[in-house]
Each structure stands twice: as structure tokens, then as C-alpha cells.
PDB file of C-alpha atoms in Angstrom:
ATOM      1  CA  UNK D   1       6.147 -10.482   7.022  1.00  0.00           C
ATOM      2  CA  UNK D   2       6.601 -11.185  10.595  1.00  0.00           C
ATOM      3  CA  UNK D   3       7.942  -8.491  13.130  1.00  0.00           C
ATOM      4  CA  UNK D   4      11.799  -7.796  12.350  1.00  0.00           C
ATOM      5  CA  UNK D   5      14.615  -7.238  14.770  1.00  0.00           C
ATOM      6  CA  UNK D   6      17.434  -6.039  12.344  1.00  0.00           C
ATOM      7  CA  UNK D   7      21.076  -5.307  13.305  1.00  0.00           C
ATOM      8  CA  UNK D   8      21.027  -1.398  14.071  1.00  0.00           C
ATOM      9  CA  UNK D   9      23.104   0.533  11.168  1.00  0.00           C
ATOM     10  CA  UNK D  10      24.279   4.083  11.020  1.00  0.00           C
ATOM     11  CA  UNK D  11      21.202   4.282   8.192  1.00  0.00           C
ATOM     12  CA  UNK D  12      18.936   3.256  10.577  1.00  0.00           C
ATOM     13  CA  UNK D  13      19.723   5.687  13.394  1.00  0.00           C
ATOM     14  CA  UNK D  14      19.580   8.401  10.798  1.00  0.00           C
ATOM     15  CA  UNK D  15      15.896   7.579   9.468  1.00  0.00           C
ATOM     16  CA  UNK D  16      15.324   7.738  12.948  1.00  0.00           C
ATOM     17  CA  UNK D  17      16.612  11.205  13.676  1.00  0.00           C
ATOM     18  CA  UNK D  18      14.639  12.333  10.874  1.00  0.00           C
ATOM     19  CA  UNK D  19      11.354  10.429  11.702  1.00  0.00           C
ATOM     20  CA  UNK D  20       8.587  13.368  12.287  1.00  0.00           C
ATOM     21  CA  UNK D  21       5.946  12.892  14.673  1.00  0.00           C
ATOM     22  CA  UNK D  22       2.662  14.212  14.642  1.00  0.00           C
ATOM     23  CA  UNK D  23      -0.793  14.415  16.138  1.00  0.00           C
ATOM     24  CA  UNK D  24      -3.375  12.853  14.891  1.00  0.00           C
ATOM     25  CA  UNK D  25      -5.558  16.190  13.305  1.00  0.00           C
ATOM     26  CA  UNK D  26      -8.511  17.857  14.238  1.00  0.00           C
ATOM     27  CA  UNK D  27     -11.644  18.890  11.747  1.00  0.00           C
ATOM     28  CA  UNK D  28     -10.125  21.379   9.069  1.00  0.00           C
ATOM     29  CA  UNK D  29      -6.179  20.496   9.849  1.00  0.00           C
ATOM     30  CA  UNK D  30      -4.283  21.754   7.263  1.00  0.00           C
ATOM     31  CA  UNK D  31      -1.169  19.287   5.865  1.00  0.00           C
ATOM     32  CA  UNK D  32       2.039  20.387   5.208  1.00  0.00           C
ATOM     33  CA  UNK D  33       2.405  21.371   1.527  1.00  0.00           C
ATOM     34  CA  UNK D  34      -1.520  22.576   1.392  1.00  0.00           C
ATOM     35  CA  UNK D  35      -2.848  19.171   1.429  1.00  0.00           C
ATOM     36  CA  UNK D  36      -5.891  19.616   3.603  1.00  0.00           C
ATOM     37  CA  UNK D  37      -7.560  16.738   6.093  1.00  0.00           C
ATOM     38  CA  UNK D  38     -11.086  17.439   6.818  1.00  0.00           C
ATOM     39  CA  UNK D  39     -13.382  15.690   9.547  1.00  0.00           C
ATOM     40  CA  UNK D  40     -14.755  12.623   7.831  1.00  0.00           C
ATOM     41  CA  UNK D  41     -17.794  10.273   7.803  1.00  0.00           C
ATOM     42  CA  UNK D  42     -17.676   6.748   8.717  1.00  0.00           C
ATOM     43  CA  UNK D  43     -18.680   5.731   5.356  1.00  0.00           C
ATOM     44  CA  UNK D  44     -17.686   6.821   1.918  1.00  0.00           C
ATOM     45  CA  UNK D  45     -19.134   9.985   0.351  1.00  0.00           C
ATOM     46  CA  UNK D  46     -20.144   9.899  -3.402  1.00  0.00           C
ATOM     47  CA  UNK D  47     -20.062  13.408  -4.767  1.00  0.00           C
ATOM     48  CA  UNK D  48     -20.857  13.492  -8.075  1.00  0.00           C
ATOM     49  CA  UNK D  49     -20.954  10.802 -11.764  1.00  0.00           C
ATOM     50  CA  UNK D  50     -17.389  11.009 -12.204  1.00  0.00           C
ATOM     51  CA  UNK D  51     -15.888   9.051  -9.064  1.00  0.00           C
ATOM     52  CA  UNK D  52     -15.793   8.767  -5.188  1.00  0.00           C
ATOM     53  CA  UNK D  53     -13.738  11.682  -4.451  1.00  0.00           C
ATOM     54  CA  UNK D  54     -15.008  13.280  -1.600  1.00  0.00           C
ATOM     55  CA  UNK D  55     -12.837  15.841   0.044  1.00  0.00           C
ATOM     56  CA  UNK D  56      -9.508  14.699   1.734  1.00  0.00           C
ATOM     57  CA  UNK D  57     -10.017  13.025   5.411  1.00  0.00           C
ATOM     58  CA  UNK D  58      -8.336  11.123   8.181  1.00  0.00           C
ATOM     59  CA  UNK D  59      -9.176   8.409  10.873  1.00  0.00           C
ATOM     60  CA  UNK D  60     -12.347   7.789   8.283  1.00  0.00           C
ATOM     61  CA  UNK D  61     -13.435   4.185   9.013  1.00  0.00           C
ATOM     62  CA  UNK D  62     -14.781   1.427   6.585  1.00  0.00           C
ATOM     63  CA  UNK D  63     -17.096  -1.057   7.965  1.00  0.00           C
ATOM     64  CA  UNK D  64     -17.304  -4.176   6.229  1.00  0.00           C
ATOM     65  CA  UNK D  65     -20.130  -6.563   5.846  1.00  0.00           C
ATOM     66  CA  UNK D  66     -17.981  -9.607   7.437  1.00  0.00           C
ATOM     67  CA  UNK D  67     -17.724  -7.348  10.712  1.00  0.00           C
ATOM     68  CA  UNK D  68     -14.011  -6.157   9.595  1.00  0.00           C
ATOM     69  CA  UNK D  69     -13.289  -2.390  10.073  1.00  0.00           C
ATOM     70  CA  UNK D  70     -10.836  -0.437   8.118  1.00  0.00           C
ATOM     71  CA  UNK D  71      -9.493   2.418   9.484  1.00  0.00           C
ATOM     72  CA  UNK D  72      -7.957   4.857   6.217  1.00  0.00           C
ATOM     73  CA  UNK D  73      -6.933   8.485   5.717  1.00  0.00           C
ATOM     74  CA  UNK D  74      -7.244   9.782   1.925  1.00  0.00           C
ATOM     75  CA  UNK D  75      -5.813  12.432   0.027  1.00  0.00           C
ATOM     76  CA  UNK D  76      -7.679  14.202  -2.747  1.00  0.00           C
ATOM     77  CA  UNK D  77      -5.880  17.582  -2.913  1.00  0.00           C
ATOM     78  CA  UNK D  78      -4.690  17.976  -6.245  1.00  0.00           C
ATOM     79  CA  UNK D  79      -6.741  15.705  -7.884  1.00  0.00           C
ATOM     80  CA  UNK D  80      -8.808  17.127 -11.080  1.00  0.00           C
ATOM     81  CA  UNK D  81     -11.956  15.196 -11.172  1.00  0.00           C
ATOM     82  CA  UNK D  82     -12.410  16.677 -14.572  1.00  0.00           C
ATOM     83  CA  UNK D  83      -9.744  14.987 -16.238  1.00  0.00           C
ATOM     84  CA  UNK D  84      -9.337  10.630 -15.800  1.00  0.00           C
ATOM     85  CA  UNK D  85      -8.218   9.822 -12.164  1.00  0.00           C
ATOM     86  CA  UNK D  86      -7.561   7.001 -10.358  1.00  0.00           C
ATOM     87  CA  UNK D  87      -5.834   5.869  -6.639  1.00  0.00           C
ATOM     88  CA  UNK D  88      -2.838   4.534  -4.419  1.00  0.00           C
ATOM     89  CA  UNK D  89      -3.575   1.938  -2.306  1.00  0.00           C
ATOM     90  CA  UNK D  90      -0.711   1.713   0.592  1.00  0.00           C
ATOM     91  CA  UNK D  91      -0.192  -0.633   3.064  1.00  0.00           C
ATOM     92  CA  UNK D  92       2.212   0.080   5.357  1.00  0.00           C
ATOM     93  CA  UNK D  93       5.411  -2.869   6.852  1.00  0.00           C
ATOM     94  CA  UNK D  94       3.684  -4.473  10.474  1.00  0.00           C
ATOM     95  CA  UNK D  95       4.738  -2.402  13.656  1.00  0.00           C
ATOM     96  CA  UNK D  96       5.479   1.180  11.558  1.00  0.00           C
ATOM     97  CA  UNK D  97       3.619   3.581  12.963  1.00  0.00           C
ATOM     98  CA  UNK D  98       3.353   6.064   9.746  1.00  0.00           C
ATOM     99  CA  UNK D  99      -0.349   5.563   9.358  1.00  0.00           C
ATOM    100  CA  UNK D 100      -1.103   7.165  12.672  1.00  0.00           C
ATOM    101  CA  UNK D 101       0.718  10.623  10.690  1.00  0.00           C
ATOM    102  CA  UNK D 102      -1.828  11.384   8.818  1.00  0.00           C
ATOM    103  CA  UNK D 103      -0.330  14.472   8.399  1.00  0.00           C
ATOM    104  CA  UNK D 104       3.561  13.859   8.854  1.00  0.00           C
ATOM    105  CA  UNK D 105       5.868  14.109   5.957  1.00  0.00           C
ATOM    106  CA  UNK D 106       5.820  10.160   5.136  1.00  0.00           C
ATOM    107  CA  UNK D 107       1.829  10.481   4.082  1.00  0.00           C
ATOM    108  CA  UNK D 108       2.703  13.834   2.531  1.00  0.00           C
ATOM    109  CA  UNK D 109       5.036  12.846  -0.305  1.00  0.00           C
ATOM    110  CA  UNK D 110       3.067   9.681  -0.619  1.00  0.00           C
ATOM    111  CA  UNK D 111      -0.172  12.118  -1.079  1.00  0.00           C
ATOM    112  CA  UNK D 112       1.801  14.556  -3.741  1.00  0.00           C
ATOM    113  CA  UNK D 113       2.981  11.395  -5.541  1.00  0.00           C
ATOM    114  CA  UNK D 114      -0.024  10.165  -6.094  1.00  0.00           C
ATOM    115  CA  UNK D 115      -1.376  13.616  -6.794  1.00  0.00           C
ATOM    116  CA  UNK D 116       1.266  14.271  -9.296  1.00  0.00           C
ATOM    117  CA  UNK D 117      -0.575  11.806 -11.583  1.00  0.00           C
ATOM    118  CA  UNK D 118      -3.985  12.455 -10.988  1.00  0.00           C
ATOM    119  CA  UNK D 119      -4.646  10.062  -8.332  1.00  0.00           C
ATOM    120  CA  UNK D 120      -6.123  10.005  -4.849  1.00  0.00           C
ATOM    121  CA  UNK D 121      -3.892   8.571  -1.529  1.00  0.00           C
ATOM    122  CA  UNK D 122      -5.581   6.397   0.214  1.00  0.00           C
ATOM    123  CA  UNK D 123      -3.467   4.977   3.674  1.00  0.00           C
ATOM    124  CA  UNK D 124      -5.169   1.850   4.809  1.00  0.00           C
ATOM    125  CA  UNK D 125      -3.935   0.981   8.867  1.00  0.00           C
ATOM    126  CA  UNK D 126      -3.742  -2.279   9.911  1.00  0.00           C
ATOM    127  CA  UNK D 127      -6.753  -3.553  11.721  1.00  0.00           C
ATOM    128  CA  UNK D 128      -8.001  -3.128  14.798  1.00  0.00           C
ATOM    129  CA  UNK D 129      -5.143  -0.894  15.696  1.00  0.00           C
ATOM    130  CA  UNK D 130      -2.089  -3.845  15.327  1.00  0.00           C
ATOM    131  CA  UNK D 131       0.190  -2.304  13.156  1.00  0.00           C
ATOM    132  CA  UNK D 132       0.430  -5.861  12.050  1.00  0.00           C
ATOM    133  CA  UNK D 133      -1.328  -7.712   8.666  1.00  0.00           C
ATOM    134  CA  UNK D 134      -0.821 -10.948   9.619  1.00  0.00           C
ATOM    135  CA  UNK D 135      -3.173 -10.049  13.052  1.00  0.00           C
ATOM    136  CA  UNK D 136      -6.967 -11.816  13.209  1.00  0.00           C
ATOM    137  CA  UNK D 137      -8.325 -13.782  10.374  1.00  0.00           C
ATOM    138  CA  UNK D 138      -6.279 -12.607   7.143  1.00  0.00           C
ATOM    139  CA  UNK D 139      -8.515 -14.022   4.697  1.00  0.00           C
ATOM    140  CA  UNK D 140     -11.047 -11.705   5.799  1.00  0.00           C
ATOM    141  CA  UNK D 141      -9.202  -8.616   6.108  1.00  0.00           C
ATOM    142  CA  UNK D 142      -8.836  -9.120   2.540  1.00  0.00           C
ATOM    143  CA  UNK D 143     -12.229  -9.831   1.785  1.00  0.00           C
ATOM    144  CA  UNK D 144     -12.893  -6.391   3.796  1.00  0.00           C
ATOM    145  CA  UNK D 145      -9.953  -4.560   1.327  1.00  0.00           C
ATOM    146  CA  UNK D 146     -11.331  -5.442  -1.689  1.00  0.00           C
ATOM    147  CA  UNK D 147     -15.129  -4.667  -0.587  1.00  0.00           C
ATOM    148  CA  UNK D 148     -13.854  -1.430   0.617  1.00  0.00           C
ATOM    149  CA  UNK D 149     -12.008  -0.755  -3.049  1.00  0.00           C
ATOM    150  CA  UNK D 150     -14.549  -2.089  -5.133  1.00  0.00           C
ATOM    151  CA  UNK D 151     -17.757  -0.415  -3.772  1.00  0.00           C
ATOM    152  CA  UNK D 152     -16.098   3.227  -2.720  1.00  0.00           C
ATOM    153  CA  UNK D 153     -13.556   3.993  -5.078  1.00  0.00           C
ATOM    154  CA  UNK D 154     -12.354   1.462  -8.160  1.00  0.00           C
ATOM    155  CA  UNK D 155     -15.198   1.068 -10.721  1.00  0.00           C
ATOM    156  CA  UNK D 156     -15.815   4.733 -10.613  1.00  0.00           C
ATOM    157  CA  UNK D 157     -12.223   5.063 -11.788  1.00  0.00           C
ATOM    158  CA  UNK D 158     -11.156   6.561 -15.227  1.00  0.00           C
ATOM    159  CA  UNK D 159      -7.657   5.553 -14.675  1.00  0.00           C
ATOM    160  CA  UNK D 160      -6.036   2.698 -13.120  1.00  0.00           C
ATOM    161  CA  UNK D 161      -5.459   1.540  -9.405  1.00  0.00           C
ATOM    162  CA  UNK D 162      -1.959   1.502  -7.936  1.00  0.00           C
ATOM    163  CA  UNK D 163      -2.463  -1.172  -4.557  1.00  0.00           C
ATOM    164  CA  UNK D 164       1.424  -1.064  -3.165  1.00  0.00           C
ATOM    165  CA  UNK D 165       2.786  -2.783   0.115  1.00  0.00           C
ATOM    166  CA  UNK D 166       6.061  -2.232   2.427  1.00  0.00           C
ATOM    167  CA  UNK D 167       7.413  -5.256   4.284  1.00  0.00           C
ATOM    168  CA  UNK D 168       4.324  -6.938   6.404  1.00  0.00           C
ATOM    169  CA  UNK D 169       2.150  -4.724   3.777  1.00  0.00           C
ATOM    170  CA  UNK D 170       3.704  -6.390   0.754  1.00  0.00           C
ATOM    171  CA  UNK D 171       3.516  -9.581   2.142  1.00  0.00           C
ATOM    172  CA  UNK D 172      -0.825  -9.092   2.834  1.00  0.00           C
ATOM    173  CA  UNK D 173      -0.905  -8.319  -0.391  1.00  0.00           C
ATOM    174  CA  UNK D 174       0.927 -11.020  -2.294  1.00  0.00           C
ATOM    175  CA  UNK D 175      -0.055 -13.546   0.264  1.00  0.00           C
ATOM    176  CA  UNK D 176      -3.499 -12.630   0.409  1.00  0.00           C
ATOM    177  CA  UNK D 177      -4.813  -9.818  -1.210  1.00  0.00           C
ATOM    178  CA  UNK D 178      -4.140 -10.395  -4.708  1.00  0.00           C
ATOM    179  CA  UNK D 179      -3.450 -14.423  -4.634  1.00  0.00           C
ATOM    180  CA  UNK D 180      -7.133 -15.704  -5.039  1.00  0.00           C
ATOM    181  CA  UNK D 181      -7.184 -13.150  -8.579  1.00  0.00           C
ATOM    182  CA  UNK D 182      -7.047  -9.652  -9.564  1.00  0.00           C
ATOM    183  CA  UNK D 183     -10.278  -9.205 -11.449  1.00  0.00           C
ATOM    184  CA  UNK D 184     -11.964  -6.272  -8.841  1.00  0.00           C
ATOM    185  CA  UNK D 185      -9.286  -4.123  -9.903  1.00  0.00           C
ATOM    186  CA  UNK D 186     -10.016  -1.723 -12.984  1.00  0.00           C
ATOM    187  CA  UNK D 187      -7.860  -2.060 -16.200  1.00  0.00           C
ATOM    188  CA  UNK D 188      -4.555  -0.268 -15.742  1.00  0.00           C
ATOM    189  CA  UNK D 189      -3.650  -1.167 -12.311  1.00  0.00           C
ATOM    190  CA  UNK D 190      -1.019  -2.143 -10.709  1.00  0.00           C
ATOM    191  CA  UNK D 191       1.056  -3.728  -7.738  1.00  0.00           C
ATOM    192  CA  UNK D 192       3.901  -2.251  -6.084  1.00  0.00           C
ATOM    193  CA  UNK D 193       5.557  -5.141  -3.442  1.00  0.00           C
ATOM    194  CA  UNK D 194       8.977  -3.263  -1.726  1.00  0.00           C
ATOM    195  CA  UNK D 195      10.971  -5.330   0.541  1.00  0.00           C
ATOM    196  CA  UNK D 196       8.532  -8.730   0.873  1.00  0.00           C
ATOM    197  CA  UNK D 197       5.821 -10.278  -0.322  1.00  0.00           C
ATOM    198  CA  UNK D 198       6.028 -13.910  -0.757  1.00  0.00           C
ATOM    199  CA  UNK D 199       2.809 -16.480  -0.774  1.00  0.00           C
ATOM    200  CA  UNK D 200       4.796 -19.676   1.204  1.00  0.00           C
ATOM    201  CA  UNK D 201       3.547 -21.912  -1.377  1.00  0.00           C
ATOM    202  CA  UNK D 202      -0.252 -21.019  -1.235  1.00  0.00           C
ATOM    203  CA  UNK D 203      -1.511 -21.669  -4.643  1.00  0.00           C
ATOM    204  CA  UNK D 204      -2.200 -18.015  -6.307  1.00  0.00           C
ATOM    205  CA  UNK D 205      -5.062 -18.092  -9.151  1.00  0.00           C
ATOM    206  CA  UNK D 206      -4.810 -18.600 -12.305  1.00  0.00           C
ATOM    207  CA  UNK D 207      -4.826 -15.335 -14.456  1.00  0.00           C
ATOM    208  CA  UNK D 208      -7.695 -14.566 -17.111  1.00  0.00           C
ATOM    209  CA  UNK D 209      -7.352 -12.994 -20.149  1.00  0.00           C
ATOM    210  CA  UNK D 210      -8.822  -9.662 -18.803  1.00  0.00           C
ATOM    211  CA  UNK D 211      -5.847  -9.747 -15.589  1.00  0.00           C
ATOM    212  CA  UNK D 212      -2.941 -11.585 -17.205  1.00  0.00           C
ATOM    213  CA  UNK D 213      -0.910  -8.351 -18.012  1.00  0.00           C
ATOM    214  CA  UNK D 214      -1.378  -6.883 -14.706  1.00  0.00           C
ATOM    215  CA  UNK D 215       1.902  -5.127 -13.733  1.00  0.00           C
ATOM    216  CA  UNK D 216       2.915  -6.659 -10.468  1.00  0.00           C
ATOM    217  CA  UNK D 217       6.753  -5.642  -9.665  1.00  0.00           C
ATOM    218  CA  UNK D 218       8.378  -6.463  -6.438  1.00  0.00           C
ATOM    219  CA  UNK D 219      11.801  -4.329  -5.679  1.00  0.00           C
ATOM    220  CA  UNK D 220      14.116  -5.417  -3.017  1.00  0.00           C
ATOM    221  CA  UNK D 221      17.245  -4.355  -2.179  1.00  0.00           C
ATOM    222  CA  UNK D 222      19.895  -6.704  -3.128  1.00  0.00           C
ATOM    223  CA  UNK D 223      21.181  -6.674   1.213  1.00  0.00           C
ATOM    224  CA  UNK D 224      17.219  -7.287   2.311  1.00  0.00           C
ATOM    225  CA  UNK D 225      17.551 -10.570   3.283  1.00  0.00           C
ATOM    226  CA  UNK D 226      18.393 -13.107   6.080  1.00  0.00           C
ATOM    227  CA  UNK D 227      16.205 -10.856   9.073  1.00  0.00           C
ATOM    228  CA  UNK D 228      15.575 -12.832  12.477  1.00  0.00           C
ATOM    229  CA  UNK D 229      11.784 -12.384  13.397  1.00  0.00           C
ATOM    230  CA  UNK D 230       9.745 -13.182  15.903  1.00  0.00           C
ATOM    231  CA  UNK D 231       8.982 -16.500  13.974  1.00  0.00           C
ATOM    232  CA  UNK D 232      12.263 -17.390  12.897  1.00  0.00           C
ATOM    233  CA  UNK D 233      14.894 -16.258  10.061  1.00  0.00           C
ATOM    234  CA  UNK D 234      12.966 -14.584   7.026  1.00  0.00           C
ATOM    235  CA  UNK D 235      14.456 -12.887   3.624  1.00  0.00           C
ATOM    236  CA  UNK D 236      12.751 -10.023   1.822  1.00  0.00           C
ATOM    237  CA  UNK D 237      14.825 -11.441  -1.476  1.00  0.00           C
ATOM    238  CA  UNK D 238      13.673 -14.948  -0.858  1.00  0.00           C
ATOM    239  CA  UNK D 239      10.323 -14.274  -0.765  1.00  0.00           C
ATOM    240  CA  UNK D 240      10.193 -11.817  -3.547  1.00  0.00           C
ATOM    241  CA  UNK D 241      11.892 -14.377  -6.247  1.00  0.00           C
ATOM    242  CA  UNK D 242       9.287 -17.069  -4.559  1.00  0.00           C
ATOM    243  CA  UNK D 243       6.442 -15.079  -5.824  1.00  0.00           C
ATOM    244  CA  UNK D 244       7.388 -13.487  -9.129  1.00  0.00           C
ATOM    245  CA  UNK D 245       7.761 -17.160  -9.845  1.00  0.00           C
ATOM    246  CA  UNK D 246       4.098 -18.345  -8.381  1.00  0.00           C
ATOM    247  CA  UNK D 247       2.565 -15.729 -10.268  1.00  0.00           C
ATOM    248  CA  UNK D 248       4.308 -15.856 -13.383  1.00  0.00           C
ATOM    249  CA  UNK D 249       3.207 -19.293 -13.275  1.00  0.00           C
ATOM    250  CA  UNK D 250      -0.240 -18.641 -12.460  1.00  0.00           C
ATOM    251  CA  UNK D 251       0.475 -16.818 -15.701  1.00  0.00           C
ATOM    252  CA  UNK D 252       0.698 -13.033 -14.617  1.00  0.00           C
ATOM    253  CA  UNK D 253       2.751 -12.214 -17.951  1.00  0.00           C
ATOM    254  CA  UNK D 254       3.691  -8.971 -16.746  1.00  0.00           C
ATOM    255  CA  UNK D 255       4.975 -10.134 -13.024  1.00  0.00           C
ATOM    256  CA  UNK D 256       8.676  -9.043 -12.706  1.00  0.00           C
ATOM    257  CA  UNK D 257      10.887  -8.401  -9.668  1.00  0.00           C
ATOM    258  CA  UNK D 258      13.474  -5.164  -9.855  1.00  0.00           C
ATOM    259  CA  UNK D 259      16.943  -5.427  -7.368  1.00  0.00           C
ATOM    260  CA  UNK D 260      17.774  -1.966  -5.856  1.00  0.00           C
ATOM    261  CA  UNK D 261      20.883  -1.296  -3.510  1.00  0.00           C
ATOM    262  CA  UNK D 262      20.498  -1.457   0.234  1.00  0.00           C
ATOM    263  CA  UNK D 263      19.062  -3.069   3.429  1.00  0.00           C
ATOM    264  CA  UNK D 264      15.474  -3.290   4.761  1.00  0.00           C
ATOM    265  CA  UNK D 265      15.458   0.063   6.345  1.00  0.00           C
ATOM    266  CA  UNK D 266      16.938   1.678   2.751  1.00  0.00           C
ATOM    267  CA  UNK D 267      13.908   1.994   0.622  1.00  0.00           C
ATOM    268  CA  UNK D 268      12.775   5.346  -0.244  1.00  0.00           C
ATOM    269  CA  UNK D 269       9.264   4.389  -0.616  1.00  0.00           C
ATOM    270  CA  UNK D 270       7.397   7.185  -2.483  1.00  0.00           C
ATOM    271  CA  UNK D 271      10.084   7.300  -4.947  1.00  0.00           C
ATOM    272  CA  UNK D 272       9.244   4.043  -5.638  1.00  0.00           C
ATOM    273  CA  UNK D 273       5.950   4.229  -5.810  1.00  0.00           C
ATOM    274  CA  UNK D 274       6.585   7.091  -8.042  1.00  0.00           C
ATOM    275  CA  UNK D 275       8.999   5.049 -10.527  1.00  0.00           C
ATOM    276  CA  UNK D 276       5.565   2.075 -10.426  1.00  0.00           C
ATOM    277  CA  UNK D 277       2.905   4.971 -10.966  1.00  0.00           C
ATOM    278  CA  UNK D 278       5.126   6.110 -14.051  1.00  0.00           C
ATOM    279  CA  UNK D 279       5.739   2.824 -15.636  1.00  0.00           C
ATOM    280  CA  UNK D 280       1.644   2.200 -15.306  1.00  0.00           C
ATOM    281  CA  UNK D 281       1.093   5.089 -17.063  1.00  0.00           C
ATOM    282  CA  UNK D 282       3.190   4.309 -20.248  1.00  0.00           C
TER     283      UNK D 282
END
């Protein structure tokens, strides 16, 4: 999604009041809510047969073999490695600034959500430090996403992989992420697309047997449309029924699209994700 200029609101200057802001954390910080942050290696740390799950970290960095970094903070408090586990993928809407709180209350409920049914958090930031997924050559920050998933954390999964998007993060991964196929995510995954995530008539890839009944759900709220952006009008509802169509006809059986109440700014995100995680799990 491009950069939006919305019509202030009385909801908006509220979520602003409440916005917390926080300093990125030194070795050891503690989160709020006991979820600890720990200085981090560059590259992923595999700590024993049962999964990538080394302890929690932020500002960790992923470099990718086509020269793309990913910067990421993950969450692994509450996680029992004993019993199947899996992760949350989040990417967050272009210009937010929530990834650069690794420890503010935003990451936090995202972390205990995930937690809360035995999965790791894992916040991927935009690249090179845009706040923006459409910035640089897409295609290969994609290529980068899923090399980063699929060699540090999915196959050593025992449950399955949530990957969910907000606004420009939605839109990466319905537009790019997941339109060339699903198969490097484990069975029992997931998407999550809230407020966006349309593909602008880009072919999406046909579905095999193995990812066919893949839950992809995109919720919007039934006022998130008709934004002026810095390339023109755009509408989260537009481009969520555009792609629930592509990929049902690409044949994604379970690809579905939920209407909630309220604007752009409305969504309570890790409620959401919450509601998504739950319905996986059935």
C-alpha cells in the first residue's frame, strides 16, 4: 500500500495519545510483562533437534544471499519447546514506526499472542530502514523473507506458521510474498491480510494439492476505503475483494475475506491476529 494521508478523526488522535515510545534496548533489557530481549547474533542460532528457538532478541539482522538484509526482533518467552511450536510472522503498514519498539506495548501483546499458543514473534522491519515494503526491488525482498523463514525457523516447526501483514505489510505479502506459491510454508499455516493486500492484477500461482487449503483471510473494516496516497486514491476494501478473488481463482479453497467495523486507523491488530491464530488451530 502506498503512504496514506487520511482525514484526522477523534480515533485517530486518541491512538495517538496512547502511542508508547521506547528506546531501542540494550543487552539483557527486560520487556514489559517478563518478556525478555537479549543481545543477539547477526545470524540465527540453532539450539537444539526440536526447532530454531534461540533465546528472545532485538535489532538481530538476517543477511540474505541476494545481498538483502532483514532487520527482525523475536520473541520466545513463553514458548515450550517441549511441546509442538510454531511462529508469527508480522509485517508492519509502510511509515509505522512500531518495529523500532521492540519493547513497547504494540510488540508486547503481539509477543503474548503468539505466546499464548505456543508460538514464537518474530517482527520483520522494512528494509534498509524505510518503513516502507514497496522500497528497492520487491521481488527480492521477498526472495530474502522466505530464505530467512525457510532456513532459520519453518521446517523445524511442529506446528504451523502464522505470516500476517497491516496495510503496506499486507499488501508485500499478497502482492509479493505469497503470489508466486505458498509451498515453503509448513502444513498448518496461515495468512492474516488487515486493512490491504491486493495483487493489481499480477497473476498469483496456481495452488497444489499440498497448499490449496491454506487459510488466507483478509479483514477490513467495512469504512477502510477511498484513502488519497502519495500515488493517487487507494481502498483497503477494494483491494482486499480483488485478491480473495485472484486467489480463490488460483484455487486457494480456503481464501476468504472477513468485514469488521471501522476506518484504517480502527484495527486492533493482535486481537486479530489472535482470532487467525485460533481459527488455524481448529
Amino acid at each position: 500500500m502506498h503512504t496514506l494521508f487520511p482525514i484526522r478523526t477523534a480515533t485517530t488522535s486518541r491512538q495517538a495519545r496512547r502511542r508508547w515510545w521506547f528506546l531501542r534496548p540494550a543487552a539483557g533489557a527486560v520487556l514489559a510483562g517478563g518478556l525478555l530481549l537479549a543481545a543477539a547474533p547477526a545470524q540465527a542460532v540453532t539450539t537444539s533437534s526440536t526447532g530454531w528457538h534461540p533465546v528472545s532478541g532485538a535489532d538481530r539482522v538476517f543477511r540474505a544471499d541476494n545481498g538483502i538484509s532483514l532487520t527482525y526482533h523475536y520473541y520466545a518467552e513463553g514458548v515450550d519447546w517441549d511441546r509442538p511450536a510454531g511462529a508469527v510472522f508480522f509485517f508492519d503498514g509502510d511509515g509505522t514506526a512500531r518495529a523500532e519498539q521492540p519493547t513497547g506495548r504494540f510488540a508486547t501483546r503481539m509477543a503474548r499472542v503468539a505466546a499464548d499458543t505456543n508460538r514464537a514473534f518474530v517482527f520483520v522491519e522494512a528494509p534498509r530502514g524505510t518503513r516502507s515494503w514497496r522500497a528497492g526491488n520487491t521481488g527480492a525482498v521477498a526472495e530474502a523473507v522466505r530464505q530467512f523463514a525457510t532456513t532459520n525457523i519453518t521446517p523445524t516447526t511442529d506446528a504451523g506458521v502464522l505470516v500476517a501483514g497491516y496495510s503496506g505489510g499486507a499488501e508485500f505479502l499478497s502482492r509479493h510474498l505469497l503470489r508466486g506459491g505458498a509451498h515453503w510454508l509448513p502444513d498448518g499455516s496461515g495468512a492474516a491480510l488487515i486493512g490491504g493486500g491486493g495483487t493489481y492484477g499480477q497473476p498469483v500461482g496456481e495452488a497444489t494439492p499440498a497448499t490449496e487449503d491454506l487459510a488466507l483471510t483478509w479483514v477490513v473494516g467495512d469504512r477502510d476505503g477511498a484513502y488519497a496516497t502519495d500515488a493517487g486514491s487507494w481502498s483497503a476494501r477494494a483491494a482486499a475483494a480483488q485478491a480473495e478473488a485472484a486467489y480463490q481463482d488460483a484455487g486457494y479453497e480456503r481464501a476468504r475475506r472477513i468485514t469488521t467495523s471501522g476506518a484504517h486507523a480502527d484495527y486492533d491488530i493482535p486481537a486479530l491476529v489472535a482470532d487467525r491464530l485460533a481459527a488455524l488451530d481448529r
